[in-house]
Each structure stands twice: as C-alpha cells, then as structure tokens.
PDB file of C-alpha atoms and ligand atoms in Angstrom:
ATOM      1  CA  MET A   1     146.426 157.970 120.060  1.00 84.00           C
ATOM      2  CA  ARG A   2     147.727 161.122 118.392  1.00 97.00           C
ATOM      3  CA  LYS A   3     145.165 163.845 117.692  1.00 98.00           C
ATOM      4  CA  LYS A   4     145.258 165.021 114.094  1.00 98.00           C
ATOM      5  CA  ILE A   5     146.138 168.632 113.473  1.00 98.00           C
ATOM      6  CA  VAL A   6     144.894 170.446 110.378  1.00 98.00           C
ATOM      7  CA  ALA A   7     146.491 173.833 109.935  1.00 98.00           C
ATOM      8  CA  GLY A   8     145.780 176.495 107.324  1.00 98.00           C
ATOM      9  CA  ASN A   9     148.891 178.439 106.368  1.00 98.00           C
ATOM     10  CA  TRP A  10     147.542 181.681 104.926  1.00 98.00           C
ATOM     11  CA  LYS A  11     151.021 182.845 103.839  1.00 98.00           C
ATOM     12  CA  MET A  12     151.090 186.534 102.773  1.00 98.00           C
ATOM     13  CA  ASN A  13     147.384 186.707 102.094  1.00 98.00           C
ATOM     14  CA  MET A  14     144.455 188.505 103.795  1.00 98.00           C
ATOM     15  CA  THR A  15     144.326 191.988 105.234  1.00 98.00           C
ATOM     16  CA  PRO A  16     142.766 192.419 108.675  1.00 98.00           C
ATOM     17  CA  THR A  17     139.462 193.289 106.975  1.00 98.00           C
ATOM     18  CA  GLU A  18     139.645 190.196 104.754  1.00 98.00           C
ATOM     19  CA  THR A  19     140.592 188.138 107.831  1.00 98.00           C
ATOM     20  CA  LYS A  20     137.232 189.011 109.380  1.00 98.00           C
ATOM     21  CA  GLU A  21     135.401 188.004 106.233  1.00 98.00           C
ATOM     22  CA  LEU A  22     137.216 184.709 105.784  1.00 98.00           C
ATOM     23  CA  ILE A  23     136.872 183.700 109.429  1.00 98.00           C
ATOM     24  CA  ALA A  24     133.170 184.524 109.316  1.00 98.00           C
ATOM     25  CA  LYS A  25     132.812 182.079 106.417  1.00 97.00           C
ATOM     26  CA  LEU A  26     134.877 179.285 107.972  1.00 98.00           C
ATOM     27  CA  LYS A  27     134.542 179.383 111.707  1.00 97.00           C
ATOM     28  CA  ASP A  28     131.240 177.635 112.432  1.00 97.00           C
ATOM     29  CA  LYS A  29     131.991 174.708 110.215  1.00 97.00           C
ATOM     30  CA  CYS A  30     135.622 174.426 111.354  1.00 97.00           C
ATOM     31  CA  ASN A  31     134.676 174.571 115.036  1.00 98.00           C
ATOM     32  CA  THR A  32     135.292 170.966 115.974  1.00 97.00           C
ATOM     33  CA  ASP A  33     137.020 168.963 118.646  1.00 93.00           C
ATOM     34  CA  GLU A  34     137.705 165.923 116.542  1.00 96.00           C
ATOM     35  CA  VAL A  35     140.912 167.359 115.127  1.00 97.00           C
ATOM     36  CA  ASP A  36     142.965 170.362 116.187  1.00 98.00           C
ATOM     37  CA  VAL A  37     142.097 173.108 113.710  1.00 98.00           C
ATOM     38  CA  LEU A  38     144.556 175.922 113.385  1.00 98.00           C
ATOM     39  CA  PHE A  39     144.568 179.160 111.384  1.00 98.00           C
ATOM     40  CA  VAL A  40     148.116 180.340 110.800  1.00 98.00           C
ATOM     41  CA  VAL A  41     147.735 183.964 109.811  1.00 98.00           C
ATOM     42  CA  PRO A  42     150.072 186.883 108.980  1.00 98.00           C
ATOM     43  CA  SER A  43     151.292 188.572 112.186  1.00 98.00           C
ATOM     44  CA  ILE A  44     149.335 191.722 111.480  1.00 98.00           C
ATOM     45  CA  ASP A  45     146.099 189.740 111.409  1.00 98.00           C
ATOM     46  CA  VAL A  46     146.595 187.960 114.755  1.00 98.00           C
ATOM     47  CA  THR A  47     144.697 190.471 116.891  1.00 98.00           C
ATOM     48  CA  THR A  48     141.741 190.562 114.481  1.00 98.00           C
ATOM     49  CA  ALA A  49     141.721 186.773 114.114  1.00 98.00           C
ATOM     50  CA  TYR A  50     141.888 186.352 117.894  1.00 98.00           C
ATOM     51  CA  GLU A  51     138.768 188.489 118.335  1.00 98.00           C
ATOM     52  CA  CYS A  52     136.938 186.666 115.550  1.00 98.00           C
ATOM     53  CA  LEU A  53     137.800 183.201 116.914  1.00 98.00           C
ATOM     54  CA  LYS A  54     136.805 183.882 120.533  1.00 97.00           C
ATOM     55  CA  GLY A  55     134.429 181.235 121.809  1.00 96.00           C
ATOM     56  CA  THR A  56     135.486 178.657 119.192  1.00 98.00           C
ATOM     57  CA  LYS A  57     137.874 175.708 119.487  1.00 98.00           C
ATOM     58  CA  ILE A  58     139.936 176.943 116.563  1.00 98.00           C
ATOM     59  CA  LYS A  59     143.543 177.678 117.456  1.00 98.00           C
ATOM     60  CA  LEU A  60     145.608 180.534 116.186  1.00 98.00           C
ATOM     61  CA  GLY A  61     149.187 180.668 114.945  1.00 98.00           C
ATOM     62  CA  THR A  62     151.508 182.898 113.006  1.00 98.00           C
ATOM     63  CA  GLN A  63     154.162 182.204 110.400  1.00 98.00           C
ATOM     64  CA  ASN A  64     157.406 183.550 111.719  1.00 98.00           C
ATOM     65  CA  PHE A  65     159.134 185.242 114.633  1.00 98.00           C
ATOM     66  CA  TYR A  66     162.642 186.204 115.741  1.00 98.00           C
ATOM     67  CA  PHE A  67     164.448 184.158 118.385  1.00 98.00           C
ATOM     68  CA  GLU A  68     165.693 187.027 120.588  1.00 98.00           C
ATOM     69  CA  GLU A  69     163.503 188.146 123.489  1.00 98.00           C
ATOM     70  CA  LYS A  70     163.429 191.838 122.468  1.00 98.00           C
ATOM     71  CA  GLY A  71     165.657 194.664 121.315  1.00 98.00           C
ATOM     72  CA  ALA A  72     167.097 196.365 118.256  1.00 98.00           C
ATOM     73  CA  TYR A  73     165.874 194.014 115.508  1.00 98.00           C
ATOM     74  CA  THR A  74     164.059 196.359 113.173  1.00 98.00           C
ATOM     75  CA  GLY A  75     161.156 194.710 111.410  1.00 97.00           C
ATOM     76  CA  GLU A  76     161.056 191.596 113.586  1.00 98.00           C
ATOM     77  CA  ILE A  77     158.453 190.215 115.965  1.00 98.00           C
ATOM     78  CA  SER A  78     159.078 188.391 119.254  1.00 98.00           C
ATOM     79  CA  ALA A  79     157.434 185.315 120.713  1.00 98.00           C
ATOM     80  CA  LYS A  80     156.103 187.402 123.590  1.00 98.00           C
ATOM     81  CA  MET A  81     154.368 189.816 121.200  1.00 98.00           C
ATOM     82  CA  ILE A  82     152.729 186.961 119.334  1.00 98.00           C
ATOM     83  CA  ILE A  83     151.489 185.308 122.527  1.00 98.00           C
ATOM     84  CA  ASP A  84     150.205 188.595 123.932  1.00 98.00           C
ATOM     85  CA  ALA A  85     148.296 189.220 120.694  1.00 98.00           C
ATOM     86  CA  GLY A  86     146.556 185.844 121.147  1.00 98.00           C
ATOM     87  CA  ALA A  87     148.408 183.258 119.033  1.00 98.00           C
ATOM     88  CA  GLU A  88     149.722 179.966 120.388  1.00 98.00           C
ATOM     89  CA  TYR A  89     151.542 178.372 117.470  1.00 98.00           C
ATOM     90  CA  VAL A  90     154.277 179.443 115.067  1.00 98.00           C
ATOM     91  CA  ILE A  91     155.610 177.921 111.855  1.00 98.00           C
ATOM     92  CA  ILE A  92     159.385 177.564 111.776  1.00 98.00           C
ATOM     93  CA  GLY A  93     161.576 176.733 108.817  1.00 98.00           C
ATOM     94  CA  HIS A  94     158.985 176.846 106.052  1.00 98.00           C
ATOM     95  CA  SER A  95     160.708 176.273 102.694  1.00 98.00           C
ATOM     96  CA  GLU A  96     159.686 179.766 101.585  1.00 97.00           C
ATOM     97  CA  ARG A  97     161.610 181.217 104.554  1.00 98.00           C
ATOM     98  CA  ARG A  98     164.550 178.936 103.925  1.00 98.00           C
ATOM     99  CA  GLY A  99     164.599 179.695 100.194  1.00 97.00           C
ATOM    100  CA  ILE A 100     163.481 183.305  99.771  1.00 98.00           C
ATOM    101  CA  PHE A 101     164.672 184.701 103.121  1.00 97.00           C
ATOM    102  CA  LYS A 102     167.822 182.538 103.401  1.00 98.00           C
ATOM    103  CA  GLU A 103     167.059 181.069 106.819  1.00 98.00           C
ATOM    104  CA  ASP A 104     169.585 178.321 107.436  1.00 98.00           C
ATOM    105  CA  ASP A 105     169.569 175.302 109.733  1.00 98.00           C
ATOM    106  CA  GLU A 106     171.347 177.230 112.470  1.00 98.00           C
ATOM    107  CA  MET A 107     168.715 179.986 112.468  1.00 98.00           C
ATOM    108  CA  ILE A 108     165.919 177.426 112.458  1.00 98.00           C
ATOM    109  CA  ASN A 109     167.479 175.606 115.418  1.00 98.00           C
ATOM    110  CA  LYS A 110     167.668 178.889 117.346  1.00 98.00           C
ATOM    111  CA  LYS A 111     164.020 179.591 116.553  1.00 98.00           C
ATOM    112  CA  LEU A 112     162.924 176.126 117.657  1.00 98.00           C
ATOM    113  CA  ILE A 113     164.781 176.529 120.955  1.00 98.00           C
ATOM    114  CA  ALA A 114     163.361 180.034 121.440  1.00 98.00           C
ATOM    115  CA  SER A 115     159.787 178.950 120.649  1.00 98.00           C
ATOM    116  CA  HIS A 116     159.879 176.451 123.523  1.00 98.00           C
ATOM    117  CA  LYS A 117     161.718 178.835 125.825  1.00 98.00           C
ATOM    118  CA  PHE A 118     159.090 181.574 125.379  1.00 98.00           C
ATOM    119  CA  GLY A 119     156.056 179.269 125.200  1.00 98.00           C
ATOM    120  CA  LEU A 120     155.054 179.270 121.534  1.00 98.00           C
ATOM    121  CA  LYS A 121     154.100 175.888 120.054  1.00 98.00           C
ATOM    122  CA  PRO A 122     156.214 175.255 116.984  1.00 98.00           C
ATOM    123  CA  ILE A 123     155.369 173.617 113.658  1.00 98.00           C
ATOM    124  CA  LEU A 124     158.752 172.769 112.237  1.00 98.00           C
ATOM    125  CA  CYS A 125     158.859 172.344 108.461  1.00 98.00           C
ATOM    126  CA  CYS A 126     161.231 170.148 106.513  1.00 98.00           C
ATOM    127  CA  GLY A 127     161.297 168.771 103.005  1.00 98.00           C
ATOM    128  CA  GLU A 128     163.390 168.232  99.922  1.00 97.00           C
ATOM    129  CA  SER A 129     163.667 169.892  96.506  1.00 96.00           C
ATOM    130  CA  LEU A 130     162.736 168.141  93.291  1.00 94.00           C
ATOM    131  CA  GLU A 131     166.411 167.731  92.517  1.00 94.00           C
ATOM    132  CA  LEU A 132     167.066 165.779  95.727  1.00 96.00           C
ATOM    133  CA  ARG A 133     163.919 163.724  95.222  1.00 95.00           C
ATOM    134  CA  GLU A 134     165.082 162.735  91.752  1.00 93.00           C
ATOM    135  CA  LYS A 135     168.625 162.032  92.949  1.00 96.00           C
ATOM    136  CA  GLY A 136     167.206 159.738  95.627  1.00 95.00           C
ATOM    137  CA  THR A 137     169.078 161.450  98.486  1.00 97.00           C
ATOM    138  CA  TYR A 138     166.020 163.128 100.002  1.00 98.00           C
ATOM    139  CA  LYS A 139     165.914 161.021 103.172  1.00 98.00           C
ATOM    140  CA  ALA A 140     169.485 161.821 104.164  1.00 98.00           C
ATOM    141  CA  PHE A 141     168.744 165.533 103.538  1.00 98.00           C
ATOM    142  CA  ILE A 142     165.601 165.481 105.695  1.00 98.00           C
ATOM    143  CA  GLU A 143     167.426 163.579 108.428  1.00 98.00           C
ATOM    144  CA  GLY A 144     170.025 166.371 108.430  1.00 98.00           C
ATOM    145  CA  GLN A 145     167.304 169.047 108.685  1.00 98.00           C
ATOM    146  CA  ILE A 146     165.659 167.255 111.642  1.00 98.00           C
ATOM    147  CA  LYS A 147     168.862 166.532 113.535  1.00 98.00           C
ATOM    148  CA  SER A 148     170.006 170.094 113.168  1.00 98.00           C
ATOM    149  CA  ALA A 149     166.663 171.591 114.186  1.00 98.00           C
ATOM    150  CA  PHE A 150     166.336 169.412 117.318  1.00 98.00           C
ATOM    151  CA  ASN A 151     169.855 170.091 118.575  1.00 98.00           C
ATOM    152  CA  GLY A 152     169.427 171.179 122.227  1.00 98.00           C
ATOM    153  CA  ILE A 153     165.712 170.319 122.360  1.00 98.00           C
ATOM    154  CA  ASP A 154     164.806 168.075 125.298  1.00 98.00           C
ATOM    155  CA  LYS A 155     162.352 165.176 125.298  1.00 98.00           C
ATOM    156  CA  ASN A 156     159.416 167.123 126.663  1.00 98.00           C
ATOM    157  CA  GLN A 157     159.963 169.908 124.131  1.00 98.00           C
ATOM    158  CA  ALA A 158     160.277 167.381 121.311  1.00 98.00           C
ATOM    159  CA  VAL A 159     156.886 165.842 122.164  1.00 98.00           C
ATOM    160  CA  ASN A 160     155.399 169.329 122.014  1.00 98.00           C
ATOM    161  CA  THR A 161     156.775 170.078 118.567  1.00 98.00           C
ATOM    162  CA  VAL A 162     154.725 169.444 115.432  1.00 98.00           C
ATOM    163  CA  ILE A 163     156.713 168.505 112.347  1.00 98.00           C
ATOM    164  CA  ALA A 164     155.403 169.268 108.867  1.00 98.00           C
ATOM    165  CA  TYR A 165     156.885 167.281 106.000  1.00 98.00           C
ATOM    166  CA  GLU A 166     156.525 169.506 102.961  1.00 98.00           C
ATOM    167  CA  PRO A 167     158.298 168.412  99.784  1.00 97.00           C
ATOM    168  CA  ILE A 168     159.140 171.668  98.012  1.00 97.00           C
ATOM    169  CA  TRP A 169     158.091 170.260  94.654  1.00 95.00           C
ATOM    170  CA  ALA A 170     154.562 169.764  95.987  1.00 94.00           C
ATOM    171  CA  ILE A 171     154.068 173.235  97.493  1.00 94.00           C
ATOM    172  CA  GLY A 172     151.658 175.406  95.553  1.00 87.00           C
ATOM    173  CA  THR A 173     152.197 173.296  92.452  1.00 87.00           C
ATOM    174  CA  GLY A 174     149.042 171.216  92.469  1.00 81.00           C
ATOM    175  CA  LYS A 175     151.378 168.192  92.361  1.00 83.00           C
ATOM    176  CA  THR A 176     150.842 166.312  95.635  1.00 86.00           C
ATOM    177  CA  ALA A 177     153.064 163.539  96.847  1.00 90.00           C
ATOM    178  CA  THR A 178     151.127 160.272  96.664  1.00 94.00           C
ATOM    179  CA  SER A 179     149.868 159.119 100.012  1.00 96.00           C
ATOM    180  CA  ASP A 180     152.502 156.344  99.939  1.00 97.00           C
ATOM    181  CA  GLU A 181     155.313 158.802  99.219  1.00 96.00           C
ATOM    182  CA  ALA A 182     154.113 161.075 102.041  1.00 97.00           C
ATOM    183  CA  GLU A 183     153.765 158.132 104.441  1.00 98.00           C
ATOM    184  CA  GLU A 184     157.231 156.836 103.579  1.00 98.00           C
ATOM    185  CA  VAL A 185     158.871 160.101 104.611  1.00 98.00           C
ATOM    186  CA  CYS A 186     156.656 160.749 107.660  1.00 98.00           C
ATOM    187  CA  LYS A 187     157.483 157.272 108.944  1.00 98.00           C
ATOM    188  CA  PHE A 188     161.154 157.909 108.242  1.00 98.00           C
ATOM    189  CA  ILE A 189     160.996 161.168 110.230  1.00 98.00           C
ATOM    190  CA  ARG A 190     159.384 159.273 113.129  1.00 98.00           C
ATOM    191  CA  ASP A 191     162.302 156.814 113.015  1.00 98.00           C
ATOM    192  CA  VAL A 192     164.782 159.710 113.101  1.00 98.00           C
ATOM    193  CA  ILE A 193     163.005 161.078 116.184  1.00 98.00           C
ATOM    194  CA  LYS A 194     163.090 157.634 117.776  1.00 98.00           C
ATOM    195  CA  ALA A 195     166.847 157.452 117.227  1.00 98.00           C
ATOM    196  CA  LEU A 196     167.301 160.963 118.659  1.00 98.00           C
ATOM    197  CA  TYR A 197     165.021 160.397 121.700  1.00 98.00           C
ATOM    198  CA  ASP A 198     163.084 157.183 122.254  1.00 98.00           C
ATOM    199  CA  GLU A 199     160.031 155.258 121.171  1.00 98.00           C
ATOM    200  CA  SER A 200     157.642 157.157 123.436  1.00 98.00           C
ATOM    201  CA  VAL A 201     158.626 160.506 121.911  1.00 98.00           C
ATOM    202  CA  ALA A 202     158.426 159.034 118.400  1.00 98.00           C
ATOM    203  CA  ASN A 203     154.948 157.688 119.093  1.00 98.00           C
ATOM    204  CA  ALA A 204     153.702 160.949 120.577  1.00 98.00           C
ATOM    205  CA  ILE A 205     155.106 163.552 118.191  1.00 98.00           C
ATOM    206  CA  ARG A 206     152.727 164.766 115.495  1.00 98.00           C
ATOM    207  CA  ILE A 207     153.905 164.772 111.895  1.00 98.00           C
ATOM    208  CA  GLN A 208     151.863 166.544 109.238  1.00 98.00           C
ATOM    209  CA  TYR A 209     152.065 166.390 105.477  1.00 97.00           C
ATOM    210  CA  GLY A 210     151.925 169.623 103.443  1.00 97.00           C
ATOM    211  CA  GLY A 211     151.982 170.336  99.713  1.00 96.00           C
ATOM    212  CA  SER A 212     148.894 170.810  97.565  1.00 94.00           C
ATOM    213  CA  VAL A 213     146.517 169.240 100.069  1.00 95.00           C
ATOM    214  CA  ASN A 214     142.911 169.781  99.006  1.00 95.00           C
ATOM    215  CA  ALA A 215     139.448 168.478  99.762  1.00 95.00           C
ATOM    216  CA  GLY A 216     139.931 165.736  97.176  1.00 95.00           C
ATOM    217  CA  ASN A 217     143.131 164.202  98.535  1.00 95.00           C
ATOM    218  CA  ALA A 218     143.050 164.988 102.270  1.00 97.00           C
ATOM    219  CA  LYS A 219     141.220 161.828 103.293  1.00 97.00           C
ATOM    220  CA  GLU A 220     143.604 159.454 101.614  1.00 97.00           C
ATOM    221  CA  ILE A 221     146.717 161.268 102.872  1.00 97.00           C
ATOM    222  CA  PHE A 222     145.523 161.828 106.452  1.00 97.00           C
ATOM    223  CA  SER A 223     144.429 158.199 106.782  1.00 97.00           C
ATOM    224  CA  LYS A 224     148.015 156.969 106.656  1.00 98.00           C
ATOM    225  CA  GLU A 225     149.391 155.631 109.886  1.00 98.00           C
ATOM    226  CA  ASP A 226     152.239 158.098 110.367  1.00 98.00           C
ATOM    227  CA  ILE A 227     150.511 161.204 109.008  1.00 98.00           C
ATOM    228  CA  ASP A 228     148.812 163.242 111.710  1.00 98.00           C
ATOM    229  CA  GLY A 229     147.067 165.847 109.580  1.00 98.00           C
ATOM    230  CA  GLY A 230     148.220 168.535 107.224  1.00 98.00           C
ATOM    231  CA  LEU A 231     149.642 171.976 106.678  1.00 98.00           C
ATOM    232  CA  VAL A 232     147.428 173.478 104.002  1.00 98.00           C
ATOM    233  CA  GLY A 233     148.330 176.570 101.956  1.00 97.00           C
ATOM    234  CA  GLY A 234     146.183 177.557  98.979  1.00 96.00           C
ATOM    235  CA  ALA A 235     143.132 175.550  99.958  1.00 97.00           C
ATOM    236  CA  SER A 236     143.016 177.101 103.455  1.00 98.00           C
ATOM    237  CA  LEU A 237     141.853 180.415 101.964  1.00 98.00           C
ATOM    238  CA  LYS A 238     138.664 178.896 100.589  1.00 96.00           C
ATOM    239  CA  GLU A 239     135.603 177.115 101.875  1.00 94.00           C
ATOM    240  CA  ASP A 240     137.358 173.972 100.695  1.00 93.00           C
ATOM    241  CA  PHE A 241     139.194 174.103 103.996  1.00 98.00           C
ATOM    242  CA  ILE A 242     135.985 173.019 105.773  1.00 98.00           C
ATOM    243  CA  ASN A 243     135.972 169.790 103.785  1.00 97.00           C
ATOM    244  CA  ILE A 244     139.642 169.220 104.579  1.00 98.00           C
ATOM    245  CA  VAL A 245     138.951 169.650 108.305  1.00 98.00           C
ATOM    246  CA  HIS A 246     136.106 167.111 108.033  1.00 97.00           C
ATOM    247  CA  TYR A 247     138.031 164.785 105.714  1.00 94.00           C
TER     248      TYR A 247
HETATM  249  P1  PGA B 301     150.049 174.538  99.405  1.00 97.70           P
HETATM  250  O1  PGA B 301     151.069 175.091 100.510  1.00 97.70           O
HETATM  251  O2  PGA B 301     148.976 173.771 100.144  1.00 97.70           O
HETATM  252  O3  PGA B 301     149.509 175.752  98.720  1.00 97.70           O
HETATM  253  O4  PGA B 301     150.828 173.647  98.491  1.00 97.70           O
HETATM  254  C1  PGA B 301     151.442 174.333 101.634  1.00 97.70           C
HETATM  255  C2  PGA B 301     152.434 175.068 102.445  1.00 97.70           C
HETATM  256  O5  PGA B 301     153.356 175.709 101.911  1.00 97.70           O
HETATM  257  O6  PGA B 301     152.338 175.080 103.712  1.00 97.70           O
END
C-alpha cells in the first residue's frame, strides 16, 4: 500500500518572517501521519521552517539545487547545504525551471542522479504543454521525459523517487485536469516505470498529480488508483491546504 504524499510547493513566495506566520497557521492541523505532508519552501526559508516544524510530522523540502558537490557555481546551492539546513526533499524538473530557466532533460537527469547520491529525496516533475495535449502526442513526450530522467538510476533509487505529473496547462491556471485525465497519465507513467524496471518498482513508486489542486477537487483526484497525492502550488499558501491534507 503506497502512502499518499501531499506537498505544498510555495514557489517564490514567503520571506522568512512570513514563513513563520504561515507555518504557525498550518502546522497543528497539518500534523498527521495518515499522509506524508511536505512543505517545499524557498531555500532561504529552510532554516526558519525547520525550526518552526520541529516536533511535528511535517516534512521539509526545497525547490531546486545544483548537482555538483561544491565549488565555483555562483548563486547555486548544493544538496549537502540543503540537508544540513534541515530539508529532506527537493523538487527536480518543475516546468517553471524547464521553461523559464531552460533546464533540459540532461540537466534534470544529472540532478536526479545527484539527489540520490547526496541523500536528498527527489520529487521529479514531468508534464506536457497545451499544444502537445491538443496534438495528442503527450504520452510519448512524457515517456521521453521519464526515460531520460531515470537514465542511470538503479531500482532502489527509483523506488525512492516521487514523480509529479503536472500538465503545464493546469499549473496556476485554475484549469485542473479531470480526475480521469490525471489518472490516465499517472497510470501510463507507472507502466513506463514497469517497462524500465519491474512490477515491484512500478507498484511501489509514488506518483502525484499537480496543477490547480484545491480543497474542492483534491478528494476526487487523490482517490484514483494510480494517484498517490498531489503537488500543490497556489492553494498551499492558504489555510485551504489543511483541507487538501485531510481530503
Ligand atoms: P498550482 O501549482 O497548484 O498553483 O497550479 C502546482 C505546481 O506548479 O506545483
């Protein structure tokens, strides 16, 4: 039985001061064992969030890192720094990083390999544009993203990777994929993982849906067989997130 994972992706929102305020509002009601609850905060907020979340079951992640161990990479943050500051998870390959910051499949593959090497738990994002959705070629595109990202990842590492299916047309738009559309792709991703590894890996790996998840649609989406929770953007910054956690 896969444990659901509900992660709030704060994106570039919340100063350290605001982090304290938001966590104070959310933490008691999000402090549950029934699902894995995760706050994925900006790197600069990790230390503050770590202090605020002490004594709770809520897990902490950040949204990006660089794959090298250390060195002359001005402006970048390493896995070791993130772990030392108190976070366990990292998002890799979010469509905003692929689109705005031009991260390609090769970079994302290096980050996935490095996350496992240095002990950060990755949430790997994939998902198609509206154009590919309308053309009908979205599955082949997602298959390509998954195969490329998992190149060089062994079975044990694969099981300990979370995948987030996030159709770009549903992110921040208020236009969610229907639960059937989301399930179709999450099941397809599970089949791709089965072909790359085996049935036991496919059955164990957790696959989230992301894209305009809110308190009104979470229950229907998360109830689908192949959907193991969600990656939540906008609604994770509000008390609505509590209702999503307790969908
Ligand atoms: P959204 O963002 O919930 O605001 O659509 C989801 C995401 O980008 O992770």
